[in-house]
Structure formats: structure tokens, C-alpha cells
């Protein structure tokens, strides 16, 4: 996909109504709502995911981060929460993306690719024809306790750029972003959107000053 002139901004790990209102007030494009995970920050119960998704304005996308790996469980998870976008943080173990599209018409599908090496390129190419976007993150699903996001680590942006150049769908960049490095990340990868969690938080809570700085840097970016 060609470089995007103005990268979209997704703020992940939204866990309270106040955090939602703060992010929306700054004009962000999407919110990430983290459901049950084996590890990582920002995890909230499904009933709170549903409440926050319902409070998200129509012009802002609500992403359900689901660690479910079977299509049956993913479908049930989306139906419980009502988010308009599914962020699938692990690989499908049973069923297909077609099953998800059939059961959930109108729900966008974004597959997370964890960039741990060159093999991420092949994985992204394989899934791209079946989803609406991919999100490149720095987790490690091969660990005994899977890391599926929120690590605060930067991965190899050169691989991410190769993936963006090779795909015809939107690519979001995540993993260790903050106000200090997001401009370099955008210049290197030229993604459709940037996604941040820990980089705009202090002691686990959304830090409005960090969030303002992050949004300002992205908004002021000129290629």
C-alpha cells in the first residue's frame, strides 16, 4: 500500500470512560479495548469493553483485542462486546477468516503480526488477502506465557516497511512507540496508522501530557 500522508492514530488499552473521553477529545481515530490476555497491560472485562465500545463515537473505530484463536470463540466474543473492529492478536487455530466475515458482516478484521524476524513478512503476505488490515507489533506468542501486545518494545522497522510496501491493505505500526520515536517510526515505515499503549501511560494510567505530545508529533508530521 502506498504511504499515507497523515497516519491515523489508535490509542490502545483504554480502560475507563475518562480515558476514552480524553482520547476522543484529542481527535484520535481509533480506540483499543483489551479483553482477556495471557499477559500485558490494559486488560478489562467484557462487560466494560461493551460499555466503552457503546460510548465510542461513530467517527472513531472501536477495536476489540481478542486472544481467542477459534472462529467460534472470536465470533461469540465480538457479539458479547459489540466493537466494530476485531483485532485478532494470535493466529487462528480453527476456522477461517471467511467464517468470521460470514458470521460478522460489517465488522472489520485486523490481524496482528508479531515481528520477531523475517518470517513475519511471509506471515503478513499469507493473511493479507483475507483481512482488512494488519497490525505489526512486538509480542512473542511462542513464549510459555504468550506476549500478544503491550510489551513496550520496538521491533525491526525495516521489516515493517517491507511488509507495508508489499501489502495492498492498511498497515498499523505498534510496539514501543512514544512521542520521542514516533516521527522516526513514521518516516521509516510510512504506515497507515500508529498504535500506542504504554508510551502514553504513567504507572499504568493514561497520561494526558504524554498523549498530547504523541498526538501533536503525529499530527505535525509532514513527509
Short mmCIF file of C-alpha atoms in Angstrom, two decimals:
data_model
loop_
_atom_site.label_atom_id
_atom_site.label_comp_id
_atom_site.label_asym_id
_atom_site.label_seq_id
_atom_site.Cartn_x
_atom_site.Cartn_y
_atom_site.Cartn_z
CA UNK A 1 0.00 0.00 0.00
CA UNK A 2 1.26 3.49 -0.81
CA UNK A 3 2.47 5.65 2.09
CA UNK A 4 -0.27 7.51 3.95
CA UNK A 5 0.05 11.29 4.05
CA UNK A 6 -1.38 11.56 7.58
CA UNK A 7 -1.09 8.41 9.69
CA UNK A 8 -4.17 7.53 11.72
CA UNK A 9 -3.81 7.38 15.49
CA UNK A 10 -5.02 4.43 17.54
CA UNK A 11 -4.80 4.63 21.34
CA UNK A 12 -4.84 1.19 22.88
CA UNK A 13 -5.51 -0.11 26.40
CA UNK A 14 -8.42 2.27 27.02
CA UNK A 15 -9.85 1.11 30.35
CA UNK A 16 -12.14 3.84 31.71
CA UNK A 17 -14.74 6.25 30.44
CA UNK A 18 -12.42 9.15 31.36
CA UNK A 19 -9.59 7.69 29.26
CA UNK A 20 -11.99 7.26 26.37
CA UNK A 21 -13.18 10.86 26.62
CA UNK A 22 -9.61 12.16 26.86
CA UNK A 23 -8.52 10.31 23.73
CA UNK A 24 -11.66 11.17 21.77
CA UNK A 25 -11.30 14.80 22.81
CA UNK A 26 -7.91 14.90 21.09
CA UNK A 27 -9.44 13.65 17.86
CA UNK A 28 -7.86 10.20 17.67
CA UNK A 29 -9.10 7.80 15.02
CA UNK A 30 -9.43 4.53 16.94
CA UNK A 31 -9.51 3.09 20.44
CA UNK A 32 -8.19 -0.31 21.51
CA UNK A 33 -10.12 -2.26 24.15
CA UNK A 34 -8.08 -5.13 25.57
CA UNK A 35 -10.04 -8.20 26.64
CA UNK A 36 -8.65 -11.24 28.47
CA UNK A 37 -4.99 -11.85 27.63
CA UNK A 38 -2.28 -14.16 28.98
CA UNK A 39 -0.15 -11.09 29.77
CA UNK A 40 0.16 -7.37 29.18
CA UNK A 41 -1.44 -4.10 30.30
CA UNK A 42 -4.92 -2.66 29.96
CA UNK A 43 -6.97 -5.84 30.34
CA UNK A 44 -10.64 -5.18 31.13
CA UNK A 45 -13.68 -7.47 31.45
CA UNK A 46 -16.03 -7.98 28.53
CA UNK A 47 -18.86 -6.00 30.10
CA UNK A 48 -16.60 -2.95 30.33
CA UNK A 49 -15.39 -3.50 26.76
CA UNK A 50 -19.04 -3.45 25.70
CA UNK A 51 -19.78 -0.26 27.66
CA UNK A 52 -16.76 1.57 26.24
CA UNK A 53 -17.48 0.36 22.70
CA UNK A 54 -21.03 1.67 23.05
CA UNK A 55 -19.70 5.06 24.21
CA UNK A 56 -17.25 5.36 21.31
CA UNK A 57 -18.49 7.98 18.81
CA UNK A 58 -19.45 6.75 15.32
CA UNK A 59 -16.47 8.51 13.74
CA UNK A 60 -13.99 6.63 15.96
CA UNK A 61 -13.28 2.91 15.48
CA UNK A 62 -13.56 0.60 18.49
CA UNK A 63 -11.07 -2.29 18.33
CA UNK A 64 -11.73 -5.41 20.40
CA UNK A 65 -8.38 -7.07 21.15
CA UNK A 66 -9.24 -10.74 21.39
CA UNK A 67 -6.86 -13.57 22.25
CA UNK A 68 -9.37 -16.21 21.18
CA UNK A 69 -7.99 -18.44 18.43
CA UNK A 70 -11.03 -20.31 17.12
CA UNK A 71 -13.52 -18.60 14.87
CA UNK A 72 -16.43 -19.80 17.01
CA UNK A 73 -14.95 -18.19 20.13
CA UNK A 74 -13.98 -15.00 18.27
CA UNK A 75 -17.50 -14.61 16.87
CA UNK A 76 -19.00 -15.08 20.33
CA UNK A 77 -16.54 -12.57 21.78
CA UNK A 78 -17.46 -9.87 19.29
CA UNK A 79 -21.17 -10.48 19.85
CA UNK A 80 -20.70 -10.06 23.61
CA UNK A 81 -18.84 -6.77 23.27
CA UNK A 82 -20.19 -5.01 20.18
CA UNK A 83 -16.92 -3.47 18.97
CA UNK A 84 -16.85 -2.58 15.27
CA UNK A 85 -13.34 -3.93 14.61
CA UNK A 86 -11.76 -7.23 15.61
CA UNK A 87 -8.05 -7.10 16.40
CA UNK A 88 -7.01 -10.75 16.38
CA UNK A 89 -3.79 -10.90 18.40
CA UNK A 90 -2.93 -14.57 17.89
CA UNK A 91 -3.04 -16.96 14.93
CA UNK A 92 -6.27 -18.77 14.08
CA UNK A 93 -6.17 -22.36 15.30
CA UNK A 94 -9.55 -23.43 13.95
CA UNK A 95 -11.80 -21.99 11.25
CA UNK A 96 -11.12 -19.34 8.63
CA UNK A 97 -11.38 -15.61 8.09
CA UNK A 98 -14.23 -16.36 5.69
CA UNK A 99 -16.13 -17.87 8.62
CA UNK A 100 -15.68 -14.61 10.52
CA UNK A 101 -16.84 -12.48 7.59
CA UNK A 102 -19.91 -14.64 7.06
CA UNK A 103 -20.92 -14.52 10.71
CA UNK A 104 -19.99 -10.87 11.32
CA UNK A 105 -20.92 -8.78 8.26
CA UNK A 106 -19.76 -5.20 8.60
CA UNK A 107 -17.14 -5.98 11.25
CA UNK A 108 -13.59 -5.12 10.17
CA UNK A 109 -10.85 -7.72 10.65
CA UNK A 110 -7.32 -6.69 11.65
CA UNK A 111 -4.76 -9.43 12.16
CA UNK A 112 -1.76 -8.80 14.42
CA UNK A 113 1.60 -9.92 13.07
CA UNK A 114 4.35 -10.13 15.70
CA UNK A 115 7.57 -9.00 14.04
CA UNK A 116 10.24 -11.25 15.52
CA UNK A 117 12.22 -11.77 12.33
CA UNK A 118 11.99 -12.01 8.53
CA UNK A 119 9.35 -14.76 8.78
CA UNK A 120 6.84 -12.05 9.72
CA UNK A 121 6.93 -10.90 6.09
CA UNK A 122 5.68 -14.26 4.82
CA UNK A 123 3.01 -14.45 7.52
CA UNK A 124 1.71 -10.99 6.62
CA UNK A 125 1.60 -11.87 2.92
CA UNK A 126 -0.35 -15.04 3.73
CA UNK A 127 -3.09 -13.40 5.79
CA UNK A 128 -3.41 -10.10 3.92
CA UNK A 129 -5.88 -11.31 1.26
CA UNK A 130 -8.33 -12.34 3.97
CA UNK A 131 -8.38 -9.32 6.32
CA UNK A 132 -8.98 -5.57 6.19
CA UNK A 133 -5.68 -4.62 7.78
CA UNK A 134 -2.66 -5.91 9.66
CA UNK A 135 -1.09 -4.53 12.80
CA UNK A 136 2.64 -5.04 13.28
CA UNK A 137 3.56 -5.49 16.94
CA UNK A 138 6.43 -6.72 19.11
CA UNK A 139 4.91 -9.62 21.02
CA UNK A 140 6.08 -13.21 21.18
CA UNK A 141 3.32 -15.85 21.01
CA UNK A 142 5.90 -18.66 21.27
CA UNK A 143 6.76 -17.99 24.93
CA UNK A 144 5.30 -20.27 27.66
CA UNK A 145 3.19 -17.27 28.69
CA UNK A 146 2.34 -15.65 25.39
CA UNK A 147 3.12 -11.97 24.80
CA UNK A 148 0.40 -10.72 22.48
CA UNK A 149 0.93 -6.96 22.77
CA UNK A 150 1.65 -4.14 25.16
CA UNK A 151 5.31 -5.07 25.55
CA UNK A 152 6.68 -1.55 25.15
CA UNK A 153 9.40 -2.96 22.88
CA UNK A 154 10.39 -1.69 19.45
CA UNK A 155 10.88 -4.24 16.70
CA UNK A 156 12.77 -4.07 13.39
CA UNK A 157 11.07 -1.27 11.46
CA UNK A 158 12.90 -2.22 8.26
CA UNK A 159 10.91 -5.46 8.20
CA UNK A 160 7.74 -3.50 8.89
CA UNK A 161 8.46 -1.20 5.97
CA UNK A 162 8.95 -4.18 3.65
CA UNK A 163 5.60 -5.54 4.80
CA UNK A 164 3.85 -2.21 4.24
CA UNK A 165 5.33 -1.93 0.75
CA UNK A 166 4.25 -5.47 -0.16
CA UNK A 167 0.63 -5.34 1.01
CA UNK A 168 -2.41 -3.70 -0.58
CA UNK A 169 -4.23 -3.20 2.73
CA UNK A 170 -3.71 -0.76 5.62
CA UNK A 171 -0.79 -1.48 7.95
CA UNK A 172 -0.77 -0.22 11.54
CA UNK A 173 2.55 0.05 13.38
CA UNK A 174 2.73 -0.74 17.11
CA UNK A 175 5.41 -1.72 19.60
CA UNK A 176 7.32 0.65 21.86
CA UNK A 177 6.11 3.87 20.24
CA UNK A 178 6.15 7.16 22.13
CA UNK A 179 6.38 10.87 21.43
CA UNK A 180 10.17 10.67 21.17
CA UNK A 181 10.39 7.97 18.49
CA UNK A 182 7.09 8.05 16.60
CA UNK A 183 8.29 10.52 13.96
CA UNK A 184 11.25 8.28 13.12
CA UNK A 185 8.90 5.29 13.04
CA UNK A 186 6.58 7.05 10.60
CA UNK A 187 9.46 8.17 8.39
CA UNK A 188 10.88 4.64 8.30
CA UNK A 189 7.71 2.60 7.82
CA UNK A 190 5.17 5.12 6.45
CA UNK A 191 2.27 3.15 7.94
CA UNK A 192 -1.45 3.73 7.54
CA UNK A 193 -1.69 4.20 11.29
CA UNK A 194 0.30 4.17 14.53
CA UNK A 195 -0.83 2.38 17.68
CA UNK A 196 0.33 3.18 21.21
CA UNK A 197 -0.39 1.89 24.72
CA UNK A 198 2.46 2.04 27.26
CA UNK A 199 4.11 5.02 25.55
CA UNK A 200 1.32 7.35 26.67
CA UNK A 201 0.91 5.93 30.18
CA UNK A 202 2.43 6.57 33.60
CA UNK A 203 2.08 3.91 36.30
CA UNK A 204 -0.47 2.15 34.10
CA UNK A 205 -2.75 5.16 33.72
CA UNK A 206 -3.29 7.25 30.61
CA UNK A 207 -1.07 10.32 30.93
CA UNK A 208 -2.76 13.27 29.24
CA UNK A 209 0.53 15.15 28.78
CA UNK A 210 2.22 12.18 27.11
CA UNK A 211 -0.87 11.62 24.98
CA UNK A 212 -0.95 15.28 23.90
CA UNK A 213 2.73 15.15 22.91
CA UNK A 214 2.26 11.92 20.97
CA UNK A 215 -0.76 13.22 19.08
CA UNK A 216 0.98 16.53 18.35
CA UNK A 217 4.05 14.82 16.88
CA UNK A 218 1.94 12.62 14.61
CA UNK A 219 -0.33 15.48 13.53
CA UNK A 220 2.64 17.73 12.73
CA UNK A 221 4.35 15.10 10.58
CA UNK A 222 4.96 16.31 7.03
CA UNK A 223 6.60 13.87 4.57
#
